[in-house]
Short mmCIF file of C-alpha atoms and ligand atoms in Angstrom, two decimals:
data_model
loop_
_atom_site.label_atom_id
_atom_site.label_comp_id
_atom_site.label_asym_id
_atom_site.label_seq_id
_atom_site.Cartn_x
_atom_site.Cartn_y
_atom_site.Cartn_z
CA MET V 1 2.94 -150.72 -201.58
CA ASP V 2 4.97 -149.98 -204.64
CA ILE V 3 7.34 -152.42 -203.78
CA SER V 4 9.81 -151.23 -206.62
CA SER V 5 10.40 -147.90 -205.09
CA ILE V 6 12.37 -149.45 -202.02
CA LEU V 7 16.38 -149.58 -202.86
CA GLN V 8 17.63 -149.60 -199.37
CA GLY V 9 17.06 -153.09 -198.94
CA GLY V 10 19.92 -153.98 -201.63
CA TYR V 11 22.54 -152.47 -200.14
CA GLN V 12 22.18 -151.83 -196.13
CA HIS V 13 25.27 -154.21 -195.55
CA PRO V 14 28.81 -153.34 -196.73
CA LEU V 15 29.33 -156.86 -198.40
CA SER V 16 25.90 -155.85 -199.96
CA ARG V 17 27.80 -152.43 -200.46
CA SER V 18 30.34 -154.24 -202.43
CA TRP V 19 28.22 -155.99 -204.43
CA GLN V 20 26.54 -153.14 -206.11
CA GLY V 21 29.78 -152.32 -208.64
CA ARG V 22 30.15 -154.35 -211.58
CA ARG V 23 34.14 -154.22 -210.78
CA GLN V 24 36.24 -154.50 -207.97
CA LEU V 25 39.10 -152.11 -207.29
CA THR V 26 42.10 -154.41 -206.71
CA LYS V 27 45.94 -153.90 -205.59
CA SER V 28 46.88 -154.95 -209.36
CA MET V 29 44.71 -152.83 -211.01
CA PHE V 30 47.00 -149.33 -209.56
CA MET V 31 50.24 -148.36 -211.32
CA TYR V 32 52.64 -146.16 -209.34
CA PRO V 33 54.03 -143.02 -211.30
CA ILE V 34 57.79 -142.44 -210.39
CA PHE V 35 60.12 -140.01 -210.88
CA ILE V 36 63.94 -140.60 -211.63
CA THR V 37 66.44 -138.31 -211.90
CA ASP V 38 70.03 -138.46 -212.72
CA ASP V 39 72.10 -138.59 -209.55
CA PRO V 40 71.90 -141.85 -208.07
CA ASP V 41 71.81 -141.41 -204.38
CA ALA V 42 68.38 -138.63 -204.69
CA SER V 43 65.63 -138.97 -202.75
CA VAL V 44 64.45 -135.20 -202.79
CA GLU V 45 60.93 -134.45 -202.13
CA ILE V 46 58.36 -132.85 -204.68
CA PRO V 47 56.46 -129.86 -202.86
CA SER V 48 53.51 -130.07 -204.94
CA LEU V 49 53.20 -133.41 -204.92
CA PRO V 50 52.69 -134.54 -201.41
CA GLY V 51 54.68 -137.64 -200.42
CA GLN V 52 56.21 -137.88 -204.14
CA ARG V 53 59.99 -138.01 -204.56
CA ARG V 54 62.21 -137.44 -206.89
CA TRP V 55 64.61 -141.14 -207.08
CA GLY V 56 67.93 -141.58 -207.46
CA VAL V 57 68.72 -145.30 -209.10
CA ASN V 58 70.68 -146.28 -205.87
CA LYS V 59 67.34 -145.56 -203.79
CA LEU V 60 64.79 -147.69 -205.95
CA GLU V 61 65.59 -150.29 -203.53
CA GLY V 62 64.59 -148.85 -200.31
CA PHE V 63 61.96 -146.99 -201.78
CA LEU V 64 60.23 -149.58 -203.61
CA GLY V 65 61.16 -153.20 -201.76
CA PRO V 66 58.65 -152.37 -199.24
CA LEU V 67 55.49 -151.73 -201.73
CA VAL V 68 56.37 -154.93 -203.59
CA GLN V 69 55.76 -156.56 -200.33
CA LYS V 70 52.82 -155.06 -199.94
CA GLY V 71 51.39 -156.02 -203.13
CA LEU V 72 52.69 -153.42 -205.63
CA LYS V 73 52.62 -155.38 -208.87
CA SER V 74 53.67 -151.94 -211.48
CA VAL V 75 55.29 -148.75 -212.13
CA ILE V 76 55.43 -146.25 -214.68
CA LEU V 77 58.94 -144.15 -214.82
CA PHE V 78 59.26 -140.68 -215.82
CA GLY V 79 62.96 -139.25 -216.67
CA VAL V 80 64.19 -136.37 -214.72
CA PRO V 81 67.65 -135.59 -216.19
CA LEU V 82 69.12 -132.53 -214.37
CA THR V 83 72.24 -132.57 -215.69
CA CYS V 84 72.33 -133.85 -219.14
CA GLU V 85 72.54 -131.48 -222.30
CA LYS V 86 68.87 -131.03 -223.70
CA ASP V 87 68.69 -130.54 -227.78
CA HIS V 88 65.76 -130.53 -230.00
CA ARG V 89 65.54 -134.19 -230.51
CA GLY V 90 65.93 -135.03 -226.94
CA THR V 91 69.01 -137.25 -227.69
CA PRO V 92 69.32 -138.17 -223.93
CA ALA V 93 65.57 -139.82 -224.11
CA ASP V 94 67.23 -143.13 -224.44
CA ASP V 95 71.17 -142.50 -223.01
CA PRO V 96 72.14 -145.56 -222.36
CA ASN V 97 73.34 -144.13 -219.14
CA GLY V 98 70.60 -142.14 -218.14
CA PRO V 99 68.27 -142.62 -215.58
CA VAL V 100 65.49 -144.28 -217.45
CA ILE V 101 67.41 -146.89 -218.97
CA GLN V 102 69.27 -147.15 -215.67
CA ALA V 103 66.27 -147.64 -213.79
CA ILE V 104 64.67 -149.94 -216.13
CA SER V 105 67.40 -152.53 -215.66
CA THR V 106 67.78 -151.95 -212.07
CA LEU V 107 64.13 -152.73 -211.47
CA ARG V 108 64.38 -155.68 -213.49
CA ARG V 109 67.19 -157.28 -211.59
CA LEU V 110 65.62 -156.17 -207.71
CA PHE V 111 61.92 -157.04 -208.50
CA PRO V 112 61.51 -159.58 -210.97
CA SER V 113 58.24 -159.65 -211.13
CA LEU V 114 57.24 -156.08 -210.98
CA TYR V 115 55.95 -154.83 -214.05
CA ILE V 116 57.90 -152.17 -215.88
CA ALA V 117 56.08 -149.67 -217.79
CA VAL V 118 58.33 -146.44 -219.11
CA ASP V 119 57.00 -143.48 -220.61
CA VAL V 120 57.75 -142.56 -223.79
CA CYS V 121 57.83 -138.81 -224.80
CA LEU V 122 60.79 -136.30 -225.21
CA CYS V 123 59.83 -133.07 -223.57
CA GLU V 124 61.85 -133.60 -220.56
CA TYR V 125 65.16 -134.05 -222.93
CA THR V 126 63.86 -131.18 -225.71
CA SER V 127 66.05 -127.80 -225.00
CA HIS V 128 62.23 -126.58 -225.88
CA GLY V 129 60.25 -128.55 -223.81
CA HIS V 130 58.36 -129.75 -226.56
CA CYS V 131 56.92 -132.96 -227.16
CA GLY V 132 58.18 -133.03 -230.38
CA VAL V 133 60.71 -132.53 -233.38
CA LEU V 134 59.95 -128.72 -234.46
CA HIS V 135 59.87 -126.74 -237.32
CA GLU V 136 61.86 -123.03 -237.72
CA ASP V 137 58.59 -121.71 -236.53
CA GLY V 138 57.92 -123.23 -233.95
CA THR V 139 55.37 -126.20 -234.86
CA ILE V 140 55.80 -129.65 -234.71
CA ASN V 141 57.74 -131.52 -237.54
CA THR V 142 55.65 -134.61 -237.45
CA GLU V 143 57.57 -136.79 -239.34
CA PRO V 144 60.86 -136.91 -237.26
CA SER V 145 58.99 -136.43 -234.13
CA VAL V 146 57.43 -139.99 -234.48
CA GLU V 147 60.28 -141.24 -236.02
CA ARG V 148 62.13 -140.73 -232.71
CA LEU V 149 59.88 -141.73 -230.64
CA ALA V 150 59.84 -145.04 -232.12
CA GLU V 151 63.77 -145.52 -231.48
CA VAL V 152 63.46 -143.92 -227.92
CA ALA V 153 60.60 -146.48 -227.09
CA VAL V 154 62.19 -149.08 -229.15
CA ASN V 155 66.16 -148.65 -226.67
CA TYR V 156 63.44 -148.75 -223.62
CA ALA V 157 62.26 -152.14 -224.84
CA LYS V 158 65.56 -153.46 -225.72
CA ALA V 159 66.25 -152.51 -221.76
CA GLY V 160 63.87 -154.46 -220.66
CA ALA V 161 60.23 -152.08 -220.41
CA HIS V 162 57.56 -154.50 -220.30
CA CYS V 163 55.66 -151.89 -221.61
CA VAL V 164 55.89 -148.31 -223.31
CA ALA V 165 53.70 -145.83 -223.36
CA PRO V 166 53.91 -142.99 -225.53
CA SER V 167 52.31 -139.57 -224.24
CA ASP V 168 53.55 -137.18 -226.77
CA MET V 169 50.32 -136.85 -228.59
CA MET V 170 52.23 -136.73 -231.87
CA ASP V 171 50.28 -138.16 -234.91
CA GLY V 172 51.00 -141.46 -235.92
CA ARG V 173 53.33 -142.73 -233.30
CA VAL V 174 51.66 -145.40 -232.43
CA LYS V 175 51.66 -147.15 -235.35
CA ALA V 176 55.71 -146.12 -235.79
CA ILE V 177 56.24 -147.42 -232.34
CA LYS V 178 54.35 -150.92 -233.42
CA THR V 179 56.38 -151.50 -236.44
CA ALA V 180 59.20 -150.43 -235.13
CA LEU V 181 58.89 -153.01 -232.16
CA ILE V 182 57.84 -155.69 -234.08
CA ARG V 183 60.93 -154.89 -236.63
CA SER V 184 63.22 -154.94 -233.74
CA GLY V 185 61.83 -158.44 -232.88
CA LEU V 186 60.09 -157.11 -229.83
CA GLY V 187 56.51 -157.35 -230.77
CA ASN V 188 55.69 -159.83 -228.36
CA LYS V 189 58.19 -158.76 -225.40
CA CYS V 190 56.76 -155.54 -224.67
CA THR V 191 53.51 -153.70 -224.39
CA LEU V 192 52.17 -150.42 -226.27
CA MET V 193 49.93 -148.45 -223.53
CA SER V 194 48.77 -145.19 -225.74
CA TYR V 195 47.56 -141.71 -224.20
CA ALA V 196 45.09 -141.98 -226.64
CA ALA V 197 42.79 -139.42 -225.64
CA LYS V 198 45.33 -136.83 -223.74
CA PHE V 199 43.62 -133.52 -223.00
CA ALA V 200 45.38 -130.02 -222.65
CA SER V 201 44.80 -130.13 -219.50
CA SER V 202 45.89 -127.54 -216.44
CA LEU V 203 46.14 -130.43 -213.74
CA TYR V 204 49.50 -130.99 -215.13
CA GLY V 205 50.95 -128.00 -213.17
CA PRO V 206 52.73 -130.34 -210.28
CA PHE V 207 53.95 -132.91 -213.18
CA ARG V 208 56.06 -130.20 -214.54
CA ASP V 209 57.38 -128.87 -211.75
CA ALA V 210 58.43 -132.06 -210.84
CA ALA V 211 59.88 -133.66 -214.08
CA GLY V 212 61.14 -130.39 -215.52
CA SER V 213 59.38 -130.83 -218.48
CA ALA V 214 57.26 -127.25 -219.03
CA PRO V 215 57.52 -125.83 -222.43
CA SER V 216 59.33 -122.88 -223.03
CA PHE V 217 57.64 -121.00 -225.18
CA GLY V 218 53.43 -121.62 -226.41
CA ASP V 219 51.90 -124.53 -225.26
CA ARG V 220 50.75 -127.60 -225.98
CA LYS V 221 47.24 -127.25 -227.93
CA CYS V 222 47.66 -128.33 -230.60
CA TYR V 223 48.45 -131.36 -230.17
CA GLN V 224 47.08 -132.54 -226.67
CA LEU V 225 43.31 -132.75 -227.37
CA PRO V 226 40.83 -129.66 -226.28
CA PRO V 227 39.14 -129.78 -223.41
CA SER V 228 35.68 -129.84 -225.05
CA ALA V 229 36.85 -132.43 -227.79
CA ARG V 230 34.61 -135.60 -227.12
CA GLY V 231 34.61 -136.43 -230.51
CA LEU V 232 38.42 -136.21 -231.48
CA ALA V 233 39.03 -138.02 -228.05
CA ARG V 234 36.63 -140.99 -229.31
CA ARG V 235 38.78 -140.36 -233.49
CA ALA V 236 41.92 -140.84 -231.15
CA ILE V 237 41.25 -144.13 -229.05
CA GLN V 238 39.92 -145.64 -232.40
CA ARG V 239 43.00 -144.37 -234.33
CA ASP V 240 45.24 -145.94 -231.35
CA THR V 241 43.14 -148.93 -231.39
CA ALA V 242 43.34 -149.54 -235.49
CA GLU V 243 47.62 -148.73 -235.65
CA GLY V 244 48.52 -151.39 -233.42
CA ALA V 245 47.95 -150.15 -229.43
CA ASP V 246 47.49 -152.22 -227.05
CA ILE V 247 46.22 -150.96 -223.62
CA ILE V 248 43.86 -147.21 -224.58
CA MET V 249 44.70 -144.73 -222.15
CA VAL V 250 42.61 -141.82 -221.24
CA LYS V 251 44.44 -138.47 -218.95
CA PRO V 252 43.37 -137.09 -216.91
CA ALA V 253 40.63 -139.52 -215.27
CA LEU V 254 38.42 -137.21 -212.88
CA PRO V 255 37.14 -134.77 -215.52
CA TYR V 256 37.05 -137.08 -218.10
CA LEU V 257 34.90 -139.83 -217.13
CA ASP V 258 32.31 -139.58 -220.27
CA ILE V 259 35.94 -139.89 -222.44
CA ILE V 260 36.58 -143.51 -220.04
CA ALA V 261 33.01 -144.57 -220.53
CA ASP V 262 33.61 -144.17 -224.42
CA ALA V 263 36.64 -146.10 -224.71
CA ALA V 264 35.59 -148.90 -222.74
CA GLN V 265 32.12 -148.61 -225.31
CA LEU V 266 34.32 -147.90 -228.39
CA THR V 267 37.31 -150.82 -227.74
CA PRO V 268 35.37 -152.88 -225.13
CA ASP V 269 38.47 -155.92 -225.74
CA HIS V 270 41.07 -153.23 -225.02
CA PRO V 271 42.36 -152.77 -221.05
CA ILE V 272 41.29 -149.11 -220.62
CA ALA V 273 43.70 -147.07 -218.33
CA CYS V 274 43.30 -143.73 -216.93
CA TYR V 275 45.17 -141.55 -215.70
CA GLN V 276 44.87 -139.49 -212.12
CA VAL V 277 47.21 -137.03 -212.91
CA SER V 278 49.20 -134.87 -210.40
CA GLY V 279 46.62 -132.14 -210.69
CA GLU V 280 44.30 -134.29 -209.27
CA PHE V 281 45.80 -136.07 -206.58
CA ALA V 282 47.46 -132.52 -205.22
CA MET V 283 43.66 -130.87 -205.66
CA ILE V 284 42.59 -133.85 -203.25
CA HIS V 285 45.16 -133.68 -201.17
CA ALA V 286 44.42 -129.74 -200.76
CA GLY V 287 40.74 -130.11 -200.57
CA ALA V 288 41.23 -132.76 -197.67
CA LYS V 289 43.75 -129.99 -196.30
CA ALA V 290 41.04 -127.63 -196.42
CA GLY V 291 38.56 -129.91 -194.50
CA VAL V 292 36.57 -130.69 -197.79
CA TYR V 293 36.65 -133.81 -196.99
CA VAL V 294 38.67 -136.77 -195.87
CA LEU V 295 41.73 -137.35 -197.69
CA ARG V 296 40.89 -141.81 -197.81
CA THR V 297 37.10 -141.66 -198.54
CA MET V 298 37.46 -138.31 -201.14
CA ALA V 299 40.52 -140.72 -203.09
CA PHE V 300 38.55 -143.65 -203.13
CA GLU V 301 35.26 -142.11 -204.54
CA SER V 302 37.80 -140.92 -207.07
CA VAL V 303 39.09 -143.99 -208.42
CA GLU V 304 35.75 -145.96 -207.29
CA GLY V 305 34.45 -143.16 -210.28
CA MET V 306 37.18 -144.06 -212.90
CA VAL V 307 36.36 -147.98 -212.39
CA ARG V 308 32.24 -147.46 -212.61
CA ALA V 309 33.33 -145.30 -216.05
CA GLY V 310 35.24 -148.71 -217.39
CA ALA V 311 38.42 -148.08 -216.05
CA THR V 312 40.51 -151.06 -215.59
CA LEU V 313 44.22 -149.94 -214.91
CA ILE V 314 44.36 -146.53 -213.07
CA LEU V 315 47.71 -144.16 -212.67
CA SER V 316 47.50 -143.55 -209.39
CA TYR V 317 50.25 -141.18 -207.38
CA PHE V 318 47.36 -143.06 -204.16
CA THR V 319 48.40 -146.42 -205.91
CA PRO V 320 51.23 -146.19 -201.66
CA ASP V 321 48.25 -145.26 -200.01
CA PHE V 322 45.68 -148.02 -202.20
CA LEU V 323 48.13 -150.95 -200.88
CA ASP V 324 47.36 -149.95 -197.44
CA TRP V 325 44.10 -148.85 -197.85
CA LEU V 326 43.03 -152.26 -199.49
CA ASP V 327 44.37 -154.39 -196.93
CA GLU V 328 42.25 -152.52 -194.22
CA ALA V 329 39.27 -152.09 -196.09
C1 PBG P 401 54.70 -135.30 -220.81
C2 PBG P 401 54.01 -136.06 -220.23
C3 PBG P 401 53.13 -135.43 -218.91
C4 PBG P 401 52.48 -136.21 -217.71
C5 PBG P 401 52.75 -137.02 -218.22
N1 PBG P 401 53.55 -137.37 -219.47
C6 PBG P 401 53.15 -133.57 -218.76
C7 PBG P 401 52.68 -133.27 -220.10
O1 PBG P 401 51.62 -133.12 -221.10
O2 PBG P 401 52.74 -131.67 -219.80
C8 PBG P 401 51.64 -135.45 -216.98
C9 PBG P 401 51.29 -136.65 -215.64
C10 PBG P 401 51.10 -135.87 -214.28
O3 PBG P 401 50.08 -134.64 -214.52
O4 PBG P 401 50.73 -136.38 -213.36
N2 PBG P 401 54.05 -135.60 -222.28
ZN1 ZN P 402 55.93 -134.35 -223.15
#
């Protein structure tokens, strides 16, 4: 009898099954992406993102209070300015009266224990909808882009953000932001989470709807990574670590588990984040609605894959669901 051919004895019980993972899913692994708009009383459904809304600053207490009670530990804020004047350099991004800066101070006051990360990008605020400042011919002008992004990041940190997370994919912005934080005396007060390996994906559609951040011409393929580019992703991860990133993120998550595993191997001493993006969330909902699987089972399977690949932090629109599901599990 070949004893080593029997594996099932090792996972016959729910508890022994849970021991098969190197790490367990916990509530603190989830960071919840939130859309903040400039009408302070807004609570507007986003049709392509089931259950998600654009929120006004006055609604944050009622919306997040119950989630904090259930164990919500962190959020990442995205600004959705609807009434501002967008321009070539994204001036409204760090308007002190704009939705993001207002939300940072409101959340710090309301929920002192909540960790507040803020997405740093220009696309929601530029007239052309691209993530940086452009040359006349419509290509990215790297230097002023990076300068402007660093300025915005510092202003979010000054407003009280615990973490700034640049998602623009401009070369050199991690170094510029880290340096600017240090020069402003915020080097030890604000985490820099880099969207290091962010791919030019079809899975951002619902987000661009929600945030009004689709480019008005062209696409983002000259700054976001080509989906086939494992080597570029590995270089970007190592580059951003060398430039001072405190957390490395891979985005999207599910089609890029190999990149998450690469990040975990290349930078084993950094937290590894992944972003289960809007299209992944919508896809899992759509499949459940079509009867392909049960929503909760598939949601668990998706994030367990990410943790198995090496993620230690998951940005997900399923966060409120997991706060319930992890209690029931
Ligand atoms: C903006 C940004 C995007 C996302 C996060 N920050 C969209 C994009 O790059 O076009 C996507 C998030 C999601 O789809 O949930 N730079
Ligand atoms: Zn952008």
